[in-house]
Amino acid sequence: MSTITASMVKDLRDKTGAGMMDCKQALTETNGDMEAAIEWLRKKGLSKAAKKSDRVAAQGLIGVVSDGTSGAVVEVNSETDFVARNDQFQDMVRKITHLAPAAKGDRAKLMAAKMPSGDTVEVEIKEAIGTIGENMALRRTAALSVKDGVVADYIHNKASEGLGKIGVLVALESAGDNAKLTELGRQIAMHVAAASPLALTPDDLDPAAIEKERAFYTEQALASGKSQDIVAKMVEGRLKKEFFQQACLMSQVFVLDGKASVAEAVKEAEKAVGAPIKVAGFVRYALGEGIEKKEEDFAAEVAKTVGAAAQAKS
């Protein structure tokens, strides 16, 4: 009989998402034949991860954590909101989130990080797929840090401590009072969650987004019949007064004030903090944004099932 090594068991777990003991038994039963072991697990209904990997996972949780001068945010997806409320899933996401600062925004590095169990994040997720029975994925991660100052965090639609539907990090550089700086950072993070800015300043905006707006404003201005020179000036004026003001954090009206811009609110806060403040960056993750969700046609699915059943009888 072939010797079943730990690396063989690990390889089978990575491929199937089945439990460690199940993988060991499968290899023992098949005399170490990897392909036969995969088939053995499939027949036993234990190879769960592979069968669910093509399902759309657009639910789940955003996790955020910050500790003084650094912070990180992650998105871990599941197929249903029901699983997002599962204690086991929440515990897993929380543990992944606490590993994220060391990964510094590198998803591959985070996937390879060791969980408290000793398994990597990648293996732990596959184990959870097999146990809970839904497709799951660590979709993305980001991190912020400052040399002097704070990284503040905020969770909106909180499901549990540090977990929710929207997660925000805000980095403030300052040598001022840390407690007051943290309070300001949290307020700005709340603003980011509500106002969803695209960038910090116009210089940070995606050029493609600017060109899209410029084309839209140009089409509208040309309809007025004005000359090209006038149209160009109108377009640039609207970009500055409308798009940049709405899309850029520092020029948005601060939601907690309703009057001053974020830049003005930060300048005012310098008095209480006791030093100049620079907003060095922000990250906003909203659960499932950008994921193409499959629209299920329930009536068509029922008709298909009924048709298949009728055909089987004939």
PDB file of N, CA, C and O in Angstrom, residues 50-110:
ATOM      1  N   ALA A  50     -15.477  22.361  -5.466  1.00  0.00           N
ATOM      2  CA  ALA A  50     -15.395  22.404  -6.921  1.00  0.00           C
ATOM      3  C   ALA A  50     -16.763  22.533  -7.565  1.00  0.00           C
ATOM      4  O   ALA A  50     -16.940  23.213  -8.562  1.00  0.00           O
ATOM      5  N   LYS A  51     -17.764  21.880  -6.988  1.00  0.00           N
ATOM      6  CA  LYS A  51     -19.098  21.899  -7.578  1.00  0.00           C
ATOM      7  C   LYS A  51     -19.780  23.262  -7.421  1.00  0.00           C
ATOM      8  O   LYS A  51     -20.725  23.568  -8.118  1.00  0.00           O
ATOM      9  N   LYS A  52     -19.286  24.079  -6.485  1.00  0.00           N
ATOM     10  CA  LYS A  52     -19.950  25.347  -6.214  1.00  0.00           C
ATOM     11  C   LYS A  52     -19.159  26.554  -6.704  1.00  0.00           C
ATOM     12  O   LYS A  52     -19.612  27.681  -6.598  1.00  0.00           O
ATOM     13  N   SER A  53     -17.967  26.307  -7.255  1.00  0.00           N
ATOM     14  CA  SER A  53     -17.067  27.407  -7.590  1.00  0.00           C
ATOM     15  C   SER A  53     -17.560  28.290  -8.725  1.00  0.00           C
ATOM     16  O   SER A  53     -17.103  29.418  -8.875  1.00  0.00           O
ATOM     17  N   ASP A  54     -18.509  27.799  -9.553  1.00  0.00           N
ATOM     18  CA  ASP A  54     -18.991  28.611 -10.660  1.00  0.00           C
ATOM     19  C   ASP A  54     -20.257  29.392 -10.302  1.00  0.00           C
ATOM     20  O   ASP A  54     -20.798  30.117 -11.124  1.00  0.00           O
ATOM     21  N   ARG A  55     -20.732  29.259  -9.084  1.00  0.00           N
ATOM     22  CA  ARG A  55     -21.908  30.015  -8.669  1.00  0.00           C
ATOM     23  C   ARG A  55     -21.516  31.454  -8.346  1.00  0.00           C
ATOM     24  O   ARG A  55     -20.454  31.714  -7.803  1.00  0.00           O
ATOM     25  N   VAL A  56     -22.409  32.393  -8.658  1.00  0.00           N
ATOM     26  CA  VAL A  56     -22.128  33.799  -8.394  1.00  0.00           C
ATOM     27  C   VAL A  56     -22.243  34.080  -6.905  1.00  0.00           C
ATOM     28  O   VAL A  56     -23.268  33.821  -6.285  1.00  0.00           O
ATOM     29  N   ALA A  57     -21.157  34.607  -6.333  1.00  0.00           N
ATOM     30  CA  ALA A  57     -21.149  34.981  -4.919  1.00  0.00           C
ATOM     31  C   ALA A  57     -21.088  36.502  -4.833  1.00  0.00           C
ATOM     32  O   ALA A  57     -20.031  37.102  -5.024  1.00  0.00           O
ATOM     33  N   ALA A  58     -22.233  37.130  -4.587  1.00  0.00           N
ATOM     34  CA  ALA A  58     -22.306  38.589  -4.554  1.00  0.00           C
ATOM     35  C   ALA A  58     -22.762  39.122  -3.203  1.00  0.00           C
ATOM     36  O   ALA A  58     -22.841  40.323  -3.004  1.00  0.00           O
ATOM     37  N   GLN A  59     -23.091  38.204  -2.295  1.00  0.00           N
ATOM     38  CA  GLN A  59     -23.431  38.615  -0.934  1.00  0.00           C
ATOM     39  C   GLN A  59     -22.170  38.475  -0.069  1.00  0.00           C
ATOM     40  O   GLN A  59     -21.080  38.384  -0.579  1.00  0.00           O
ATOM     41  N   GLY A  60     -22.319  38.444   1.231  1.00  0.00           N
ATOM     42  CA  GLY A  60     -21.160  38.280   2.088  1.00  0.00           C
ATOM     43  C   GLY A  60     -20.978  39.436   3.040  1.00  0.00           C
ATOM     44  O   GLY A  60     -21.953  40.045   3.498  1.00  0.00           O
ATOM     45  N   LEU A  61     -19.710  39.779   3.309  1.00  0.00           N
ATOM     46  CA  LEU A  61     -19.409  40.822   4.284  1.00  0.00           C
ATOM     47  C   LEU A  61     -18.162  41.617   3.896  1.00  0.00           C
ATOM     48  O   LEU A  61     -17.246  41.088   3.272  1.00  0.00           O
ATOM     49  N   ILE A  62     -18.168  42.885   4.298  1.00  0.00           N
ATOM     50  CA  ILE A  62     -16.978  43.716   4.253  1.00  0.00           C
ATOM     51  C   ILE A  62     -16.417  43.731   5.675  1.00  0.00           C
ATOM     52  O   ILE A  62     -17.159  43.910   6.640  1.00  0.00           O
ATOM     53  N   GLY A  63     -15.119  43.532   5.806  1.00  0.00           N
ATOM     54  CA  GLY A  63     -14.478  43.601   7.110  1.00  0.00           C
ATOM     55  C   GLY A  63     -13.465  44.727   7.131  1.00  0.00           C
ATOM     56  O   GLY A  63     -12.724  44.921   6.155  1.00  0.00           O
ATOM     57  N   VAL A  64     -13.434  45.515   8.204  1.00  0.00           N
ATOM     58  CA  VAL A  64     -12.434  46.577   8.348  1.00  0.00           C
ATOM     59  C   VAL A  64     -11.767  46.486   9.713  1.00  0.00           C
ATOM     60  O   VAL A  64     -12.380  46.066  10.693  1.00  0.00           O
ATOM     61  N   VAL A  65     -10.510  46.887   9.743  1.00  0.00           N
ATOM     62  CA  VAL A  65      -9.771  46.939  11.003  1.00  0.00           C
ATOM     63  C   VAL A  65      -8.742  48.063  10.902  1.00  0.00           C
ATOM     64  O   VAL A  65      -8.177  48.309   9.838  1.00  0.00           O
ATOM     65  N   SER A  66      -8.559  48.789  11.986  1.00  0.00           N
ATOM     66  CA  SER A  66      -7.520  49.810  12.027  1.00  0.00           C
ATOM     67  C   SER A  66      -6.871  49.797  13.398  1.00  0.00           C
ATOM     68  O   SER A  66      -7.509  49.466  14.403  1.00  0.00           O
ATOM     69  N   ASP A  67      -5.596  50.157  13.414  1.00  0.00           N
ATOM     70  CA  ASP A  67      -4.850  50.149  14.666  1.00  0.00           C
ATOM     71  C   ASP A  67      -3.824  51.273  14.614  1.00  0.00           C
ATOM     72  O   ASP A  67      -2.693  51.080  14.179  1.00  0.00           O
ATOM     73  N   GLY A  68      -4.259  52.463  15.018  1.00  0.00           N
ATOM     74  CA  GLY A  68      -3.340  53.599  15.022  1.00  0.00           C
ATOM     75  C   GLY A  68      -3.013  54.104  13.641  1.00  0.00           C
ATOM     76  O   GLY A  68      -3.833  54.741  12.988  1.00  0.00           O
ATOM     77  N   THR A  69      -1.813  53.779  13.157  1.00  0.00           N
ATOM     78  CA  THR A  69      -1.346  54.342  11.893  1.00  0.00           C
ATOM     79  C   THR A  69      -1.565  53.437  10.685  1.00  0.00           C
ATOM     80  O   THR A  69      -1.082  53.734   9.593  1.00  0.00           O
ATOM     81  N   SER A  70      -2.276  52.334  10.860  1.00  0.00           N
ATOM     82  CA  SER A  70      -2.529  51.450   9.716  1.00  0.00           C
ATOM     83  C   SER A  70      -3.920  50.841   9.803  1.00  0.00           C
ATOM     84  O   SER A  70      -4.520  50.784  10.874  1.00  0.00           O
ATOM     85  N   GLY A  71      -4.407  50.376   8.667  1.00  0.00           N
ATOM     86  CA  GLY A  71      -5.709  49.734   8.624  1.00  0.00           C
ATOM     87  C   GLY A  71      -5.876  48.960   7.341  1.00  0.00           C
ATOM     88  O   GLY A  71      -5.114  49.137   6.384  1.00  0.00           O
ATOM     89  N   ALA A  72      -6.861  48.087   7.318  1.00  0.00           N
ATOM     90  CA  ALA A  72      -7.114  47.278   6.119  1.00  0.00           C
ATOM     91  C   ALA A  72      -8.595  46.984   5.994  1.00  0.00           C
ATOM     92  O   ALA A  72      -9.345  47.036   6.975  1.00  0.00           O
ATOM     93  N   VAL A  73      -9.001  46.681   4.771  1.00  0.00           N
ATOM     94  CA  VAL A  73     -10.392  46.341   4.477  1.00  0.00           C
ATOM     95  C   VAL A  73     -10.400  45.140   3.540  1.00  0.00           C
ATOM     96  O   VAL A  73      -9.516  45.003   2.684  1.00  0.00           O
ATOM     97  N   VAL A  74     -11.372  44.246   3.722  1.00  0.00           N
ATOM     98  CA  VAL A  74     -11.494  43.067   2.864  1.00  0.00           C
ATOM     99  C   VAL A  74     -12.958  42.889   2.462  1.00  0.00           C
ATOM    100  O   VAL A  74     -13.862  43.352   3.155  1.00  0.00           O
ATOM    101  N   GLU A  75     -13.164  42.203   1.350  1.00  0.00           N
ATOM    102  CA  GLU A  75     -14.500  41.763   0.949  1.00  0.00           C
ATOM    103  C   GLU A  75     -14.463  40.260   0.760  1.00  0.00           C
ATOM    104  O   GLU A  75     -13.682  39.749  -0.045  1.00  0.00           O
ATOM    105  N   VAL A  76     -15.285  39.567   1.539  1.00  0.00           N
ATOM    106  CA  VAL A  76     -15.416  38.110   1.403  1.00  0.00           C
ATOM    107  C   VAL A  76     -16.859  37.831   1.010  1.00  0.00           C
ATOM    108  O   VAL A  76     -17.790  38.204   1.722  1.00  0.00           O
ATOM    109  N   ASN A  77     -17.033  37.187  -0.131  1.00  0.00           N
ATOM    110  CA  ASN A  77     -18.373  36.985  -0.683  1.00  0.00           C
ATOM    111  C   ASN A  77     -18.930  35.596  -0.409  1.00  0.00           C
ATOM    112  O   ASN A  77     -18.187  34.617  -0.289  1.00  0.00           O
ATOM    113  N   SER A  78     -20.241  35.546  -0.328  1.00  0.00           N
ATOM    114  CA  SER A  78     -20.994  34.293  -0.249  1.00  0.00           C
ATOM    115  C   SER A  78     -22.136  34.407  -1.252  1.00  0.00           C
ATOM    116  O   SER A  78     -22.340  35.462  -1.853  1.00  0.00           O
ATOM    117  N   GLU A  79     -22.879  33.336  -1.432  1.00  0.00           N
ATOM    118  CA  GLU A  79     -23.992  33.381  -2.391  1.00  0.00           C
ATOM    119  C   GLU A  79     -25.227  34.064  -1.832  1.00  0.00           C
ATOM    120  O   GLU A  79     -25.969  34.708  -2.572  1.00  0.00           O
ATOM    121  N   THR A  80     -25.460  33.924  -0.534  1.00  0.00           N
ATOM    122  CA  THR A  80     -26.690  34.449   0.049  1.00  0.00           C
ATOM    123  C   THR A  80     -26.409  35.285   1.290  1.00  0.00           C
ATOM    124  O   THR A  80     -25.398  35.107   1.978  1.00  0.00           O
ATOM    125  N   ASP A  81     -27.333  36.187   1.584  1.00  0.00           N
ATOM    126  CA  ASP A  81     -27.244  37.003   2.784  1.00  0.00           C
ATOM    127  C   ASP A  81     -27.442  36.135   4.027  1.00  0.00           C
ATOM    128  O   ASP A  81     -26.946  36.465   5.105  1.00  0.00           O
ATOM    129  N   PHE A  82     -28.153  35.033   3.860  1.00  0.00           N
ATOM    130  CA  PHE A  82     -28.370  34.108   4.983  1.00  0.00           C
ATOM    131  C   PHE A  82     -27.035  33.606   5.524  1.00  0.00           C
ATOM    132  O   PHE A  82     -26.818  33.564   6.746  1.00  0.00           O
ATOM    133  N   VAL A  83     -26.127  33.232   4.633  1.00  0.00           N
ATOM    134  CA  VAL A  83     -24.811  32.752   5.056  1.00  0.00           C
ATOM    135  C   VAL A  83     -24.003  33.891   5.677  1.00  0.00           C
ATOM    136  O   VAL A  83     -23.236  33.678   6.618  1.00  0.00           O
ATOM    137  N   ALA A  84     -24.179  35.120   5.173  1.00  0.00           N
ATOM    138  CA  ALA A  84     -23.466  36.267   5.733  1.00  0.00           C
ATOM    139  C   ALA A  84     -23.827  36.490   7.197  1.00  0.00           C
ATOM    140  O   ALA A  84     -23.065  37.084   7.952  1.00  0.00           O
ATOM    141  N   ARG A  85     -24.982  35.983   7.621  1.00  0.00           N
ATOM    142  CA  ARG A  85     -25.403  36.117   9.017  1.00  0.00           C
ATOM    143  C   ARG A  85     -25.002  34.898   9.853  1.00  0.00           C
ATOM    144  O   ARG A  85     -25.253  34.865  11.055  1.00  0.00           O
ATOM    145  N   ASN A  86     -24.361  33.928   9.196  1.00  0.00           N
ATOM    146  CA  ASN A  86     -23.922  32.708   9.867  1.00  0.00           C
ATOM    147  C   ASN A  86     -22.708  33.008  10.759  1.00  0.00           C
ATOM    148  O   ASN A  86     -21.749  33.655  10.332  1.00  0.00           O
ATOM    149  N   ASP A  87     -22.732  32.549  11.995  1.00  0.00           N
ATOM    150  CA  ASP A  87     -21.652  32.827  12.947  1.00  0.00           C
ATOM    151  C   ASP A  87     -20.303  32.304  12.464  1.00  0.00           C
ATOM    152  O   ASP A  87     -19.270  32.953  12.650  1.00  0.00           O
ATOM    153  N   GLN A  88     -20.321  31.119  11.841  1.00  0.00           N
ATOM    154  CA  GLN A  88     -19.070  30.537  11.356  1.00  0.00           C
ATOM    155  C   GLN A  88     -18.462  31.399  10.252  1.00  0.00           C
ATOM    156  O   GLN A  88     -17.249  31.643  10.247  1.00  0.00           O
ATOM    157  N   PHE A  89     -19.307  31.864   9.337  1.00  0.00           N
ATOM    158  CA  PHE A  89     -18.831  32.717   8.245  1.00  0.00           C
ATOM    159  C   PHE A  89     -18.294  34.030   8.803  1.00  0.00           C
ATOM    160  O   PHE A  89     -17.226  34.507   8.404  1.00  0.00           O
ATOM    161  N   GLN A  90     -19.028  34.638   9.723  1.00  0.00           N
ATOM    162  CA  GLN A  90     -18.596  35.905  10.309  1.00  0.00           C
ATOM    163  C   GLN A  90     -17.271  35.757  11.041  1.00  0.00           C
ATOM    164  O   GLN A  90     -16.392  36.624  10.942  1.00  0.00           O
ATOM    165  N   ASP A  91     -17.114  34.671  11.765  1.00  0.00           N
ATOM    166  CA  ASP A  91     -15.867  34.425  12.484  1.00  0.00           C
ATOM    167  C   ASP A  91     -14.695  34.290  11.508  1.00  0.00           C
ATOM    168  O   ASP A  91     -13.609  34.819  11.752  1.00  0.00           O
ATOM    169  N   MET A  92     -14.925  33.605  10.399  1.00  0.00           N
ATOM    170  CA  MET A  92     -13.886  33.438   9.390  1.00  0.00           C
ATOM    171  C   MET A  92     -13.495  34.781   8.779  1.00  0.00           C
ATOM    172  O   MET A  92     -12.309  35.100   8.648  1.00  0.00           O
ATOM    173  N   VAL A  93     -14.494  35.593   8.417  1.00  0.00           N
ATOM    174  CA  VAL A  93     -14.212  36.899   7.808  1.00  0.00           C
ATOM    175  C   VAL A  93     -13.472  37.796   8.798  1.00  0.00           C
ATOM    176  O   VAL A  93     -12.537  38.515   8.423  1.00  0.00           O
ATOM    177  N   ARG A  94     -13.867  37.746  10.056  1.00  0.00           N
ATOM    178  CA  ARG A  94     -13.197  38.561  11.075  1.00  0.00           C
ATOM    179  C   ARG A  94     -11.716  38.179  11.201  1.00  0.00           C
ATOM    180  O   ARG A  94     -10.832  39.044  11.286  1.00  0.00           O
ATOM    181  N   LYS A  95     -11.429  36.886  11.196  1.00  0.00           N
ATOM    182  CA  LYS A  95     -10.044  36.420  11.302  1.00  0.00           C
ATOM    183  C   LYS A  95      -9.236  36.818  10.064  1.00  0.00           C
ATOM    184  O   LYS A  95      -8.068  37.210  10.176  1.00  0.00           O
ATOM    185  N   ILE A  96      -9.847  36.713   8.888  1.00  0.00           N
ATOM    186  CA  ILE A  96      -9.172  37.131   7.654  1.00  0.00           C
ATOM    187  C   ILE A  96      -8.869  38.619   7.700  1.00  0.00           C
ATOM    188  O   ILE A  96      -7.780  39.070   7.325  1.00  0.00           O
ATOM    189  N   THR A  97      -9.836  39.400   8.183  1.00  0.00           N
ATOM    190  CA  THR A  97      -9.671  40.854   8.266  1.00  0.00           C
ATOM    191  C   THR A  97      -8.488  41.225   9.149  1.00  0.00           C
ATOM    192  O   THR A  97      -7.703  42.122   8.821  1.00  0.00           O
ATOM    193  N   HIS A  98      -8.329  40.526  10.258  1.00  0.00           N
ATOM    194  CA  HIS A  98      -7.230  40.847  11.182  1.00  0.00           C
ATOM    195  C   HIS A  98      -5.865  40.447  10.622  1.00  0.00           C
ATOM    196  O   HIS A  98      -4.834  40.949  11.089  1.00  0.00           O
ATOM    197  N   LEU A  99      -5.853  39.579   9.609  1.00  0.00           N
ATOM    198  CA  LEU A  99      -4.596  39.239   8.930  1.00  0.00           C
ATOM    199  C   LEU A  99      -4.269  40.226   7.809  1.00  0.00           C
ATOM    200  O   LEU A  99      -3.126  40.303   7.366  1.00  0.00           O
ATOM    201  N   ALA A 100      -5.285  40.983   7.370  1.00  0.00           N
ATOM    202  CA  ALA A 100      -5.151  41.830   6.179  1.00  0.00           C
ATOM    203  C   ALA A 100      -4.123  42.954   6.296  1.00  0.00           C
ATOM    204  O   ALA A 100      -3.449  43.249   5.298  1.00  0.00           O
ATOM    205  N   PRO A 101      -3.957  43.636   7.446  1.00  0.00           N
ATOM    206  CA  PRO A 101      -2.958  44.712   7.482  1.00  0.00           C
ATOM    207  C   PRO A 101      -1.560  44.271   7.076  1.00  0.00           C
ATOM    208  O   PRO A 101      -0.840  45.000   6.388  1.00  0.00           O
ATOM    209  N   ALA A 102      -1.167  43.057   7.482  1.00  0.00           N
ATOM    210  CA  ALA A 102       0.166  42.557   7.138  1.00  0.00           C
ATOM    211  C   ALA A 102       0.305  42.280   5.648  1.00  0.00           C
ATOM    212  O   ALA A 102       1.411  42.321   5.093  1.00  0.00           O
ATOM    213  N   ALA A 103      -0.809  42.012   4.960  1.00  0.00           N
ATOM    214  CA  ALA A 103      -0.776  41.740   3.514  1.00  0.00           C
ATOM    215  C   ALA A 103      -0.643  43.022   2.704  1.00  0.00           C
ATOM    216  O   ALA A 103      -0.303  42.983   1.515  1.00  0.00           O
ATOM    217  N   LYS A 104      -0.962  44.165   3.309  1.00  0.00           N
ATOM    218  CA  LYS A 104      -0.797  45.481   2.678  1.00  0.00           C
ATOM    219  C   LYS A 104      -1.470  45.590   1.310  1.00  0.00           C
ATOM    220  O   LYS A 104      -0.901  46.124   0.354  1.00  0.00           O
ATOM    221  N   GLY A 105      -2.680  45.057   1.224  1.00  0.00           N
ATOM    222  CA  GLY A 105      -3.443  45.183  -0.011  1.00  0.00           C
ATOM    223  C   GLY A 105      -3.154  44.127  -1.056  1.00  0.00           C
ATOM    224  O   GLY A 105      -3.740  44.159  -2.142  1.00  0.00           O
ATOM    225  N   ASP A 106      -2.282  43.192  -0.752  1.00  0.00           N
ATOM    226  CA  ASP A 106      -1.917  42.124  -1.700  1.00  0.00           C
ATOM    227  C   ASP A 106      -2.825  40.919  -1.453  1.00  0.00           C
ATOM    228  O   ASP A 106      -2.663  40.198  -0.458  1.00  0.00           O
ATOM    229  N   ARG A 107      -3.762  40.678  -2.357  1.00  0.00           N
ATOM    230  CA  ARG A 107      -4.726  39.594  -2.180  1.00  0.00           C
ATOM    231  C   ARG A 107      -4.039  38.231  -2.131  1.00  0.00           C
ATOM    232  O   ARG A 107      -4.383  37.374  -1.307  1.00  0.00           O
ATOM    233  N   ALA A 108      -3.081  38.004  -3.022  1.00  0.00           N
ATOM    234  CA  ALA A 108      -2.387  36.715  -3.060  1.00  0.00           C
ATOM    235  C   ALA A 108      -1.654  36.454  -1.744  1.00  0.00           C
ATOM    236  O   ALA A 108      -1.648  35.328  -1.233  1.00  0.00           O
ATOM    237  N   LYS A 109      -1.061  37.490  -1.195  1.00  0.00           N
ATOM    238  CA  LYS A 109      -0.354  37.359   0.075  1.00  0.00           C
ATOM    239  C   LYS A 109      -1.333  37.035   1.206  1.00  0.00           C
ATOM    240  O   LYS A 109      -1.039  36.220   2.081  1.00  0.00           O
ATOM    241  N   LEU A 110      -2.496  37.678   1.162  1.00  0.00           N
ATOM    242  CA  LEU A 110      -3.507  37.411   2.188  1.00  0.00           C
ATOM    243  C   LEU A 110      -4.048  35.990   2.059  1.00  0.00           C
ATOM    244  O   LEU A 110      -4.275  35.307   3.066  1.00  0.00           O
TER     245      LEU A 110
END
